[in-house]
Short mmCIF file of C-alpha atoms in Angstrom, two decimals:
data_model
loop_
_atom_site.label_atom_id
_atom_site.label_comp_id
_atom_site.label_asym_id
_atom_site.label_seq_id
_atom_site.Cartn_x
_atom_site.Cartn_y
_atom_site.Cartn_z
CA MET A 1 98.65 65.31 114.43
CA ARG A 2 99.69 64.81 110.76
CA PRO A 3 97.41 66.10 107.84
CA ALA A 4 96.21 63.50 105.24
CA PRO A 5 98.81 62.89 102.70
CA ASP A 6 96.47 64.12 99.93
CA GLY A 7 94.83 67.01 101.89
CA PRO A 8 95.77 70.66 102.17
CA PRO A 9 98.50 71.73 104.34
CA LEU A 10 97.37 71.96 108.04
CA GLU A 11 97.34 75.85 108.10
CA GLU A 12 95.09 75.97 105.12
CA ALA A 13 92.78 73.37 106.60
CA VAL A 14 92.65 75.31 109.87
CA ALA A 15 91.95 78.59 107.99
CA ALA A 16 89.18 76.97 105.92
CA GLY A 17 87.68 75.53 109.07
CA ARG A 18 87.49 78.94 110.71
CA SER A 19 86.08 80.67 107.69
CA GLY A 20 83.39 77.89 107.41
CA GLU A 21 82.50 78.48 111.18
CA ALA A 22 82.45 82.25 110.76
CA GLN A 23 79.95 81.83 107.78
CA ARG A 24 77.74 79.28 109.63
CA LYS A 25 77.32 81.77 112.58
CA ALA A 26 76.57 84.63 110.19
CA MET A 27 73.93 82.40 108.50
CA ASP A 28 72.49 81.48 111.98
CA ARG A 29 72.05 85.02 112.88
CA THR A 30 70.09 85.79 109.85
CA ARG A 31 67.79 82.89 110.66
CA VAL A 32 67.26 84.26 114.00
CA ASP A 33 66.42 87.62 112.45
CA MET A 34 63.93 86.08 110.14
CA MET A 35 62.13 84.49 112.99
CA ARG A 36 62.01 87.79 114.82
CA ALA A 37 60.51 89.28 111.56
CA TYR A 38 57.97 86.41 111.56
CA ALA A 39 57.05 87.15 115.09
CA GLU A 40 56.65 90.93 114.37
CA THR A 41 54.97 90.66 111.04
CA SER A 42 51.45 92.28 110.51
CA GLY A 43 51.00 90.49 107.23
CA CYS A 44 50.07 86.93 106.46
CA ARG A 45 51.95 84.42 108.42
CA ARG A 46 51.45 81.64 106.04
CA ALA A 47 52.78 83.66 103.24
CA PHE A 48 55.82 84.60 105.42
CA VAL A 49 56.64 80.97 106.35
CA LEU A 50 56.18 79.63 102.72
CA GLY A 51 58.30 82.54 101.47
CA TYR A 52 60.93 81.66 103.92
CA PHE A 53 61.18 78.26 102.20
CA GLY A 54 60.93 79.79 98.79
CA GLU A 55 57.24 78.81 98.02
CA PRO A 56 54.93 81.42 96.40
CA PHE A 57 51.59 82.17 98.32
CA GLU A 58 49.17 84.99 97.61
CA PRO A 59 47.86 86.29 100.81
CA PRO A 60 45.65 86.43 102.72
CA CYS A 61 45.34 82.85 104.00
CA GLY A 62 42.26 83.67 106.20
CA ALA A 63 43.59 81.24 108.80
CA CYS A 64 46.50 83.03 110.58
CA ASP A 65 45.95 85.51 113.32
CA ASN A 66 46.81 88.51 111.28
CA CYS A 67 44.45 87.65 108.41
CA ALA A 68 41.73 86.95 110.85
CA GLU A 69 42.08 90.26 112.50
CA ARG A 70 42.03 92.50 109.54
CA PRO A 71 41.11 92.49 105.94
CA ALA A 72 43.92 92.15 103.19
CA SER A 73 45.40 95.33 102.06
CA ALA A 74 47.70 96.14 98.87
CA ALA A 75 50.76 95.97 101.14
CA ASP A 76 50.24 92.38 101.95
CA GLY A 77 51.40 91.20 98.56
CA PRO A 78 54.17 91.92 96.13
CA ALA A 79 54.44 95.42 94.26
CA ALA A 80 52.90 94.96 90.88
CA ASP A 81 56.02 96.10 89.13
CA THR A 82 58.43 93.75 90.96
CA PRO A 83 60.87 92.02 88.72
CA PHE A 84 61.21 88.99 90.86
CA ALA A 85 58.82 86.27 92.34
CA THR A 86 59.19 84.10 95.21
CA GLY A 87 61.55 81.34 94.55
CA ASP A 88 63.49 83.06 91.81
CA ARG A 89 67.16 82.65 91.69
CA VAL A 90 69.01 86.06 91.89
CA ARG A 91 72.57 87.34 92.17
CA HIS A 92 73.63 90.32 94.17
CA GLN A 93 76.88 92.26 93.42
CA ALA A 94 78.46 91.57 96.72
CA TRP A 95 76.54 88.66 98.26
CA GLY A 96 76.45 86.40 95.22
CA GLU A 97 73.48 84.09 94.42
CA GLY A 98 70.39 83.28 96.43
CA THR A 99 66.66 82.54 96.44
CA VAL A 100 63.82 85.22 96.55
CA GLY A 101 61.99 84.23 99.91
CA ARG A 102 59.63 87.09 100.42
CA LEU A 103 58.25 90.08 98.72
CA ASP A 104 55.89 92.65 100.17
CA GLY A 105 54.93 96.14 98.95
CA ALA A 106 58.34 97.84 99.66
CA THR A 107 60.97 94.98 100.20
CA VAL A 108 62.47 91.78 98.98
CA THR A 109 64.01 89.14 101.31
CA VAL A 110 66.53 86.93 99.71
CA ALA A 111 68.23 83.78 101.33
CA PHE A 112 71.78 84.18 99.82
CA ASP A 113 73.72 80.97 99.82
CA THR A 114 76.83 82.28 101.56
CA VAL A 115 75.61 85.11 103.77
CA GLY A 116 72.14 84.15 104.78
CA TYR A 117 68.91 86.33 104.63
CA ARG A 118 68.97 89.86 103.56
CA THR A 119 66.07 92.19 103.21
CA LEU A 120 66.36 94.91 100.57
CA ALA A 121 64.28 97.95 99.79
CA LEU A 122 62.79 97.56 96.24
CA GLU A 123 63.32 101.33 95.69
CA VAL A 124 66.91 100.79 96.21
CA VAL A 125 66.98 97.62 93.93
CA ALA A 126 65.27 99.55 91.22
CA ALA A 127 67.54 102.47 91.63
CA ASP A 128 70.68 100.33 90.77
CA PRO A 129 69.74 97.91 87.92
CA GLY A 130 72.83 95.90 88.40
CA LEU A 131 72.52 95.43 92.08
CA LEU A 132 70.13 92.41 92.15
CA VAL A 133 69.65 90.52 88.96
CA PRO A 134 68.26 87.09 87.78
CA ALA A 135 70.87 84.37 88.29
#
């Protein structure tokens, strides 16, 4: 098989394809992790799903199984001093740019464009001001 006359050399094209496939697999693994987190959450499921898609929602919804079973608590929503909001674009030192998908009392989950979903402790983010910044 001959490469396209205006395309990259065959070796470069194969390497790029392998890299892209590895990136896709890593992203798929993080999606599975997010669905596991949804199944295991004790917080508002509506807030979780909307956060997954980058949409803000202030729990409780009053309609999901978790909200129906217990009253809302302070841990259901974002920490008051969180510098980010659901849907904000941010940049991580190592993982690049992403969108804040979920905030709870102690963590922030970001859907990074190239590495998938990562959940960071807000305490760690606060301790290193350059770790996660607005994009």
